[in-house]
Amino acid sequence: MITRRTRPAPRPPEGTPPRAELARQARTALADAVRIARWAAGGSRPGTPPLAAQALERAASELQLSPDQVRSGWDRARLAGLVELHGETARPGWRLRAWDRDDSAVLRGWVALFDAWSLVHPAPQDIESTAVAEAVEAVPQVLSLLQLSAGPVTVPALLDLLGQRVAELHEERCEVPYGPQPLPAPAAHPEALVALLLDWALEGLAAVGALTLGSGHATLTPLGNWAVWVKLEQICVAAQSPAGNIEQAAADMLLGCARLTPGPARAEYRAWLAARPVGSAVAELLAVARGEDALLRGLAFEALRVVGAPAEPEVRSVVADPSLRPYALLWLAEYDGADPEDAQEVLSREEATWLWVDTAAAVADHGETGLLVRHLDSAVQGTVPALLDEVRAVGHPRTVQVLVALAAAHPDPALAKAVRKAAFQVHTGGA
């Protein structure tokens, strides 16, 4: 018998709808994005991103949407992880595959869109980028006030809070000397600019369904209220380990073991493997690893480590698969006797960077905020700028979502700003 200590799950604020109702609201908010993602990834011309002129016109005609609605829905589908681009081919993301049956996948997709609100609703081009970055950094305090108020909050109150927080960010920046002669303190933003920034932020948050705007006030939606509470509690939706996994399919078994420590997890893997032929078990684990959920990919190879020698030919056969190659190379290195801490040396710089992004995607989807921040320390690059340059070049389909989640989680405003900038450049295809 395995005994685990677990902390009681925090209870959401009173009046928060049940998860099923929150998921229904998220499905409604992303309905057009889901339609476009399904059209692009599995419609009459599978794999066609609806951004080229002909595809855009065809998508608008077949879905009975305007071209602008198609562009907006496609943008949201990518940011919510519903669809992924592999070169010029669009493929359904794991959330899209689970959309109709998995409320947790739906809520994670909406939270990813919520984190990317500033990409969904770009700031006016005539606003200085520094002011935009400061507003993005100040928005969590605005959201906290809305959440704690549990009802409408007047725009003047939000404007006062945003102005105070932006002023604090100004002061913090001014405390850092640049060169032998300190630069003069940058002038505080005029009230008119702060008001413009607040309008932009509120409109962006309303665009993703996090709040509603009334006459002179703003109110969090049930989804927005729940999401802010989740952020404040620093918890993430994650599958709970069931009582027994031996009869579960591979994906369900792996999710059931996700919260176990390594020893108990290996015991679960052994029991699951013992109940089925090794060949079919290995094939099922590799099929799960080829899926879109990065957490399951890593766990599948952990289970394959328990299999050992019988899995070696099948693992060697997937080395050519770009999404599995880093995992397979590490598995083979350890199988050949390398110490797990030294096995990383078999990966090229590009492979190690791809694996870093894939692992970050798993943490963003299933882990806690602090884990994503600490994941920075595991990168092979010596500096954050070098990491961002190589992450942008590696072409992982989850790059934008990972960078947006990292920027939302990191406590260092300057670093978060650099990560947000990288996410925006990847998202728009900029340099």
Coordinates of C-alpha atoms in Angstrom, one line a residue:
M1 CA 0.0 0.0 0.0
I2 CA 1.3 3.5 -0.9
T3 CA 0.6 6.3 1.5
R4 CA 0.9 9.9 0.2
R5 CA 0.5 13.1 2.0
T6 CA -1.6 15.7 0.0
R7 CA -2.7 19.1 1.0
P8 CA -6.4 19.9 0.8
A9 CA -7.4 21.6 -2.4
P10 CA -8.1 25.3 -1.8
R11 CA -11.7 26.1 -2.2
P12 CA -12.6 28.8 -4.8
P13 CA -14.5 31.9 -3.7
E14 CA -18.1 31.5 -2.7
G15 CA -20.4 31.8 -5.7
T16 CA -17.9 30.4 -8.2
P17 CA -19.7 28.2 -10.6
P18 CA -19.0 24.5 -10.8
R19 CA -16.1 23.5 -13.1
A20 CA -18.5 22.1 -15.6
E21 CA -20.3 25.4 -15.9
L22 CA -16.9 27.3 -16.1
A23 CA -15.9 24.9 -18.9
R24 CA -19.2 25.5 -20.7
Q25 CA -18.5 29.3 -20.6
A26 CA -15.0 28.7 -21.9
R27 CA -16.3 26.6 -24.7
T28 CA -18.7 29.4 -25.6
A29 CA -16.0 32.1 -25.5
L30 CA -13.8 30.0 -27.8
A31 CA -16.5 28.6 -30.1
D32 CA -15.3 30.4 -33.2
A33 CA -11.7 29.5 -32.5
V34 CA -12.6 25.9 -32.1
R35 CA -14.5 25.9 -35.4
I36 CA -11.6 27.5 -37.3
A37 CA -9.1 25.1 -35.6
R38 CA -11.1 22.1 -36.7
W39 CA -11.5 23.5 -40.2
A40 CA -7.8 24.1 -40.5
A41 CA -6.7 20.8 -38.9
G42 CA -9.3 18.4 -40.1
G43 CA -11.7 20.1 -42.5
S44 CA -12.2 19.8 -46.3
R45 CA -8.5 20.6 -46.8
P46 CA -6.7 19.2 -43.7
G47 CA -3.6 20.9 -42.6
T48 CA -4.2 24.2 -44.3
P49 CA -3.6 27.3 -42.1
P50 CA -6.4 29.8 -42.9
L51 CA -4.0 32.7 -43.3
A52 CA -3.1 32.6 -47.0
A53 CA -5.5 34.6 -49.2
Q54 CA -7.2 31.6 -50.8
A55 CA -7.5 29.6 -47.6
L56 CA -8.8 32.7 -45.8
E57 CA -11.5 33.2 -48.4
R58 CA -12.4 29.5 -48.3
A59 CA -12.6 29.4 -44.5
A60 CA -14.8 32.5 -44.4
S61 CA -17.1 31.0 -47.0
E62 CA -17.4 27.5 -45.5
L63 CA -17.7 28.7 -41.9
Q64 CA -19.9 31.7 -42.8
L65 CA -17.6 34.1 -41.0
S66 CA -16.0 37.4 -42.2
P67 CA -12.3 37.3 -43.0
D68 CA -11.6 39.4 -39.9
Q69 CA -13.5 36.9 -37.8
V70 CA -11.4 34.1 -39.3
R71 CA -8.2 35.9 -38.6
S72 CA -9.3 36.6 -35.0
G73 CA -10.4 33.1 -34.4
W74 CA -7.2 31.6 -35.9
D75 CA -5.2 33.9 -33.6
R76 CA -7.1 32.7 -30.6
A77 CA -6.9 29.1 -31.6
R78 CA -3.1 29.3 -31.7
L79 CA -2.8 31.2 -28.4
A80 CA -5.2 28.8 -26.7
G81 CA -3.2 25.7 -27.9
L82 CA -6.1 24.4 -30.0
V83 CA -3.9 24.2 -33.1
E84 CA -0.2 24.0 -33.7
L85 CA 1.8 24.9 -36.8
H86 CA 4.5 22.4 -38.0
G87 CA 6.1 24.3 -40.9
E88 CA 3.2 25.1 -43.2
T89 CA 1.0 22.4 -41.8
A90 CA -1.7 23.0 -39.1
R91 CA -2.3 20.1 -36.7
P92 CA -4.9 19.8 -33.9
G93 CA -3.4 20.5 -30.5
W94 CA -4.1 18.1 -27.7
R95 CA -6.6 20.4 -26.2
L96 CA -8.7 20.4 -29.4
R97 CA -8.7 16.6 -29.4
A98 CA -10.0 16.6 -25.9
W99 CA -12.3 19.6 -26.3
D100 CA -15.6 17.9 -26.1
R101 CA -14.8 15.5 -23.3
D102 CA -12.2 17.1 -21.0
D103 CA -13.3 20.2 -19.0
S104 CA -9.8 20.6 -17.6
A105 CA -8.3 20.8 -21.2
V106 CA -10.9 23.4 -22.0
L107 CA -10.1 25.5 -18.9
R108 CA -6.4 25.3 -19.5
G109 CA -6.9 26.5 -23.1
W110 CA -9.0 29.5 -21.9
V111 CA -6.4 30.3 -19.2
A112 CA -3.7 30.3 -21.9
L113 CA -5.7 32.8 -23.9
F114 CA -6.3 34.9 -20.7
D115 CA -2.5 35.0 -20.1
A116 CA -2.1 36.2 -23.7
W117 CA -4.6 39.0 -23.6
S118 CA -2.1 41.6 -24.6
L119 CA -1.4 39.6 -27.8
V120 CA -5.1 39.1 -28.5
H121 CA -5.7 42.9 -28.3
P122 CA -2.5 44.7 -29.2
A123 CA -1.8 48.1 -27.8
P124 CA -2.2 51.2 -30.0
Q125 CA 0.9 51.7 -32.1
D126 CA 1.4 55.3 -30.9
I127 CA 1.9 54.2 -27.3
E128 CA 5.6 53.8 -26.2
S129 CA 6.6 50.2 -25.7
T130 CA 7.9 50.9 -22.2
A131 CA 4.5 52.3 -21.1
V132 CA 2.8 49.2 -22.6
A133 CA 5.1 46.9 -20.7
E134 CA 4.5 48.7 -17.5
A135 CA 0.8 48.5 -18.0
V136 CA 1.0 44.7 -18.6
E137 CA 3.1 44.3 -15.4
A138 CA 0.5 46.4 -13.4
V139 CA -2.6 44.5 -14.7
P140 CA -2.3 41.7 -12.1
Q141 CA -2.9 44.3 -9.3
V142 CA -5.9 45.6 -11.2
L143 CA -7.3 42.1 -11.5
S144 CA -6.7 41.4 -7.9
L145 CA -8.7 44.4 -6.9
L146 CA -11.5 43.3 -9.2
Q147 CA -11.4 39.8 -7.7
L148 CA -11.3 41.0 -4.1
S149 CA -14.2 43.4 -4.7
A150 CA -16.5 40.5 -5.8
G151 CA -18.5 42.9 -8.0
P152 CA -18.3 46.0 -10.1
V153 CA -15.3 48.4 -9.6
T154 CA -15.5 51.9 -10.9
V155 CA -13.1 53.0 -13.6
P156 CA -11.7 55.9 -11.4
A157 CA -10.7 53.4 -8.7
L158 CA -9.0 51.2 -11.3
L159 CA -7.3 54.2 -12.8
D160 CA -5.9 55.2 -9.4
L161 CA -4.5 51.8 -8.8
L162 CA -3.0 51.5 -12.3
G163 CA -1.4 54.9 -11.9
Q164 CA 0.1 54.0 -8.5
R165 CA 1.5 50.7 -9.8
V166 CA 2.9 52.3 -12.9
A167 CA 4.6 55.0 -10.8
E168 CA 6.1 52.3 -8.6
L169 CA 7.5 50.5 -11.7
H170 CA 8.9 53.9 -12.8
E171 CA 10.6 54.3 -9.4
E172 CA 12.0 50.8 -9.4
R173 CA 13.6 51.3 -12.8
C174 CA 15.1 54.6 -11.7
E175 CA 16.9 52.9 -8.8
V176 CA 19.2 51.1 -11.2
P177 CA 22.2 53.3 -12.3
Y178 CA 23.3 53.1 -15.9
G179 CA 26.9 54.1 -16.4
P180 CA 29.0 56.5 -14.3
Q181 CA 26.5 59.3 -14.4
P182 CA 22.9 58.4 -13.3
L183 CA 20.3 59.2 -15.9
P184 CA 17.5 61.6 -14.9
A185 CA 14.4 59.9 -13.7
P186 CA 11.9 59.3 -16.5
A187 CA 8.9 61.5 -16.3
A188 CA 5.8 59.9 -14.9
H189 CA 3.2 59.1 -17.4
P190 CA 0.5 61.8 -17.7
E191 CA -2.9 60.9 -16.5
A192 CA -4.3 60.9 -20.0
L193 CA -1.8 58.2 -21.0
V194 CA -2.6 56.0 -18.0
A195 CA -6.3 56.3 -18.8
L196 CA -5.6 55.2 -22.3
L197 CA -3.5 52.2 -21.0
L198 CA -6.3 51.3 -18.7
D199 CA -8.9 51.4 -21.5
W200 CA -6.6 49.2 -23.6
A201 CA -6.1 46.7 -20.8
L202 CA -9.8 46.5 -19.9
E203 CA -10.8 46.1 -23.5
G204 CA -8.1 43.3 -23.9
L205 CA -9.3 41.5 -20.9
A206 CA -12.9 41.9 -22.0
A207 CA -11.9 40.5 -25.5
V208 CA -10.8 37.2 -23.9
G209 CA -13.9 37.0 -21.7
A210 CA -12.2 37.8 -18.4
L211 CA -14.4 40.8 -17.6
T212 CA -17.4 42.8 -18.7
L213 CA -17.4 46.6 -19.1
G214 CA -20.4 48.7 -18.0
S215 CA -21.0 52.4 -17.8
G216 CA -18.0 53.6 -15.8
H217 CA -17.2 50.3 -14.2
A218 CA -15.7 46.8 -14.8
T219 CA -16.7 43.4 -13.4
L220 CA -14.9 40.1 -13.6
T221 CA -16.8 37.3 -15.3
P222 CA -17.1 34.0 -13.5
L223 CA -14.3 32.7 -15.7
G224 CA -12.1 35.8 -15.0
N225 CA -12.8 35.6 -11.2
W226 CA -11.9 31.9 -11.2
A227 CA -8.7 32.5 -13.2
V228 CA -7.5 35.3 -11.0
W229 CA -8.2 33.1 -7.9
V230 CA -6.2 30.3 -9.5
K231 CA -3.3 32.7 -10.1
L232 CA -3.4 34.1 -6.6
E233 CA -3.4 30.6 -5.1
Q234 CA -0.6 29.5 -7.5
I235 CA -2.3 26.3 -8.3
C236 CA -2.9 24.6 -11.6
V237 CA -5.6 22.3 -12.8
A238 CA -4.1 18.8 -12.8
A239 CA -5.4 15.3 -13.0
Q240 CA -5.7 13.5 -9.7
S241 CA -4.2 10.1 -9.2
P242 CA -6.9 7.4 -9.1
A243 CA -6.9 4.6 -6.6
G244 CA -5.6 2.1 -9.1
N245 CA -4.1 2.3 -12.6
I246 CA -3.6 -1.3 -13.7
E247 CA -6.8 -1.4 -15.9
Q248 CA -6.4 2.1 -17.3
A249 CA -5.3 3.0 -20.8
A250 CA -1.7 4.3 -21.0
A251 CA -2.7 8.0 -21.0
D252 CA -5.0 7.7 -18.0
M253 CA -2.4 5.6 -16.2
L254 CA 0.3 8.2 -16.7
L255 CA -1.9 11.0 -15.6
G256 CA -2.9 9.0 -12.6
C257 CA 0.8 8.7 -11.7
A258 CA 1.7 12.3 -12.4
R259 CA 1.6 13.4 -8.8
L260 CA 3.4 10.4 -7.4
T261 CA 7.0 10.5 -6.3
P262 CA 9.4 8.5 -8.5
G263 CA 9.4 5.3 -6.4
P264 CA 5.7 4.9 -6.1
A265 CA 5.3 5.9 -9.8
R266 CA 7.7 3.2 -10.9
A267 CA 5.7 0.6 -8.8
E268 CA 2.6 1.7 -10.7
Y269 CA 4.3 1.4 -14.0
R270 CA 5.5 -2.1 -13.2
A271 CA 2.0 -3.2 -12.2
W272 CA 0.5 -1.8 -15.3
L273 CA 3.2 -3.4 -17.5
A274 CA 2.8 -6.8 -15.8
A275 CA -0.9 -6.9 -16.8
R276 CA -0.3 -6.7 -20.6
P277 CA 2.0 -8.1 -23.3
V278 CA 5.2 -6.1 -23.3
G279 CA 5.0 -5.4 -27.1
S280 CA 1.6 -3.9 -27.0
A281 CA 2.4 -2.0 -23.8
V282 CA 5.5 -0.4 -25.4
A283 CA 3.5 0.5 -28.5
E284 CA 0.7 2.1 -26.4
L285 CA 3.2 4.2 -24.5
L286 CA 4.9 5.4 -27.6
A287 CA 1.6 6.3 -29.2
V288 CA 0.9 8.4 -26.1
A289 CA 4.3 10.0 -26.4
R290 CA 3.5 11.1 -30.0
G291 CA 0.5 13.0 -28.8
E292 CA 0.3 16.7 -28.1
D293 CA 0.5 16.6 -24.2
A294 CA 4.2 17.2 -23.3
L295 CA 3.6 15.9 -19.8
L296 CA 2.4 12.6 -21.1
R297 CA 5.4 12.5 -23.5
G298 CA 7.9 12.7 -20.6
L299 CA 6.0 10.3 -18.4
A300 CA 5.7 7.8 -21.2
F301 CA 9.5 7.6 -21.5
E302 CA 9.7 7.3 -17.7
A303 CA 7.5 4.2 -17.9
L304 CA 9.6 2.9 -20.8
R305 CA 12.7 3.1 -18.5
V306 CA 10.9 0.5 -16.3
V307 CA 10.5 -1.7 -19.4
G308 CA 14.2 -1.8 -20.1
A309 CA 15.7 -4.0 -22.7
P310 CA 12.4 -5.2 -24.4
A311 CA 11.7 -1.5 -25.3
E312 CA 15.1 -0.8 -26.9
P313 CA 14.3 -1.6 -30.5
E314 CA 11.1 0.4 -30.5
V315 CA 12.8 3.4 -28.8
R316 CA 15.6 3.3 -31.2
S317 CA 13.1 3.4 -34.1
V318 CA 11.7 6.7 -33.0
V319 CA 15.0 8.6 -32.9
A320 CA 14.1 10.2 -36.3
D321 CA 10.9 11.6 -35.0
P322 CA 11.7 15.3 -34.1
S323 CA 9.2 15.4 -31.2
L324 CA 10.5 12.2 -29.6
R325 CA 14.2 12.4 -30.6
P326 CA 15.5 14.1 -27.4
Y327 CA 13.6 11.7 -25.1
A328 CA 14.7 8.7 -27.1
L329 CA 18.4 9.8 -27.1
L330 CA 18.3 10.3 -23.4
W331 CA 16.6 6.9 -22.9
L332 CA 19.2 5.1 -25.1
A333 CA 22.1 6.8 -23.3
E334 CA 20.9 5.7 -19.9
Y335 CA 20.1 2.2 -21.3
D336 CA 23.8 2.1 -22.5
G337 CA 24.9 2.9 -19.0
A338 CA 25.3 6.7 -18.9
D339 CA 24.6 8.4 -15.6
P340 CA 21.2 10.2 -15.9
E341 CA 23.0 13.5 -15.0
D342 CA 25.5 13.0 -17.8
A343 CA 23.1 11.7 -20.4
Q344 CA 22.2 15.3 -21.4
E345 CA 25.6 15.5 -23.2
V346 CA 24.2 13.3 -26.0
L347 CA 21.8 16.1 -27.0
S348 CA 22.8 18.8 -29.4
R349 CA 22.2 22.4 -28.3
E350 CA 19.1 22.5 -30.5
E351 CA 17.8 19.2 -29.2
A352 CA 18.4 20.4 -25.6
T353 CA 16.6 23.7 -26.3
W354 CA 13.6 21.8 -27.9
L355 CA 13.4 19.6 -24.8
W356 CA 13.5 22.6 -22.6
V357 CA 10.5 24.1 -24.4
D358 CA 8.7 20.8 -24.3
T359 CA 9.2 20.4 -20.6
A360 CA 8.2 24.0 -20.0
A361 CA 5.0 23.3 -21.9
A362 CA 4.3 20.4 -19.6
V363 CA 4.9 22.5 -16.5
A364 CA 2.7 25.3 -17.9
D365 CA -0.1 22.9 -18.6
H366 CA 0.1 20.8 -15.4
G367 CA 2.5 22.3 -12.9
E368 CA 2.6 25.2 -10.5
T369 CA 3.7 28.7 -11.3
G370 CA 6.9 28.5 -9.3
L371 CA 8.1 25.4 -11.2
L372 CA 7.9 27.3 -14.5
V373 CA 10.1 30.1 -13.1
R374 CA 12.6 27.6 -11.7
H375 CA 12.7 25.8 -15.0
L376 CA 14.8 28.7 -16.3
D377 CA 17.7 27.4 -14.3
S378 CA 17.7 24.1 -16.3
A379 CA 18.4 25.7 -19.7
V380 CA 21.8 25.0 -21.2
Q381 CA 22.2 28.6 -22.3
G382 CA 24.1 30.8 -19.8
T383 CA 21.8 33.9 -20.1
V384 CA 18.1 34.6 -20.6
P385 CA 18.7 36.6 -23.9
A386 CA 20.7 33.6 -25.3
L387 CA 17.9 31.2 -24.3
L388 CA 15.2 33.4 -25.9
D389 CA 17.2 33.6 -29.1
E390 CA 17.6 29.9 -29.4
V391 CA 14.0 29.2 -28.2
R392 CA 12.7 31.4 -31.0
A393 CA 14.9 29.6 -33.5
V394 CA 14.1 26.0 -32.5
G395 CA 10.6 26.0 -33.9
H396 CA 8.7 24.2 -31.1
P397 CA 4.9 24.5 -31.7
R398 CA 4.3 25.6 -28.1
T399 CA 6.9 28.3 -28.0
V400 CA 4.4 31.3 -27.8
Q401 CA 2.3 29.7 -25.1
V402 CA 5.4 28.8 -23.0
L403 CA 6.8 32.3 -23.3
V404 CA 3.5 33.9 -22.4
A405 CA 3.1 31.7 -19.4
L406 CA 6.6 32.3 -18.2
A407 CA 6.2 36.1 -18.6
A408 CA 3.0 35.9 -16.6
A409 CA 4.7 33.9 -13.9
H410 CA 8.1 35.6 -13.5
P411 CA 8.4 38.1 -10.7
D412 CA 11.2 40.1 -12.4
P413 CA 9.6 42.8 -14.4
A414 CA 12.5 43.3 -16.7
L415 CA 12.9 39.6 -17.5
A416 CA 9.1 39.2 -17.9
K417 CA 9.2 42.2 -20.4
A418 CA 11.9 40.5 -22.4
V419 CA 10.1 37.2 -22.5
R420 CA 6.8 38.9 -23.5
K421 CA 8.7 40.7 -26.3
A422 CA 10.1 37.3 -27.5
A423 CA 6.6 35.8 -27.4
F424 CA 5.2 38.6 -29.5
Q425 CA 8.0 38.3 -32.0
V426 CA 7.4 34.6 -32.4
H427 CA 3.7 35.1 -32.6
T428 CA 3.9 37.7 -35.3
G429 CA 6.9 36.1 -37.1
G430 CA 9.1 39.1 -36.4
A431 CA 12.8 39.1 -35.9

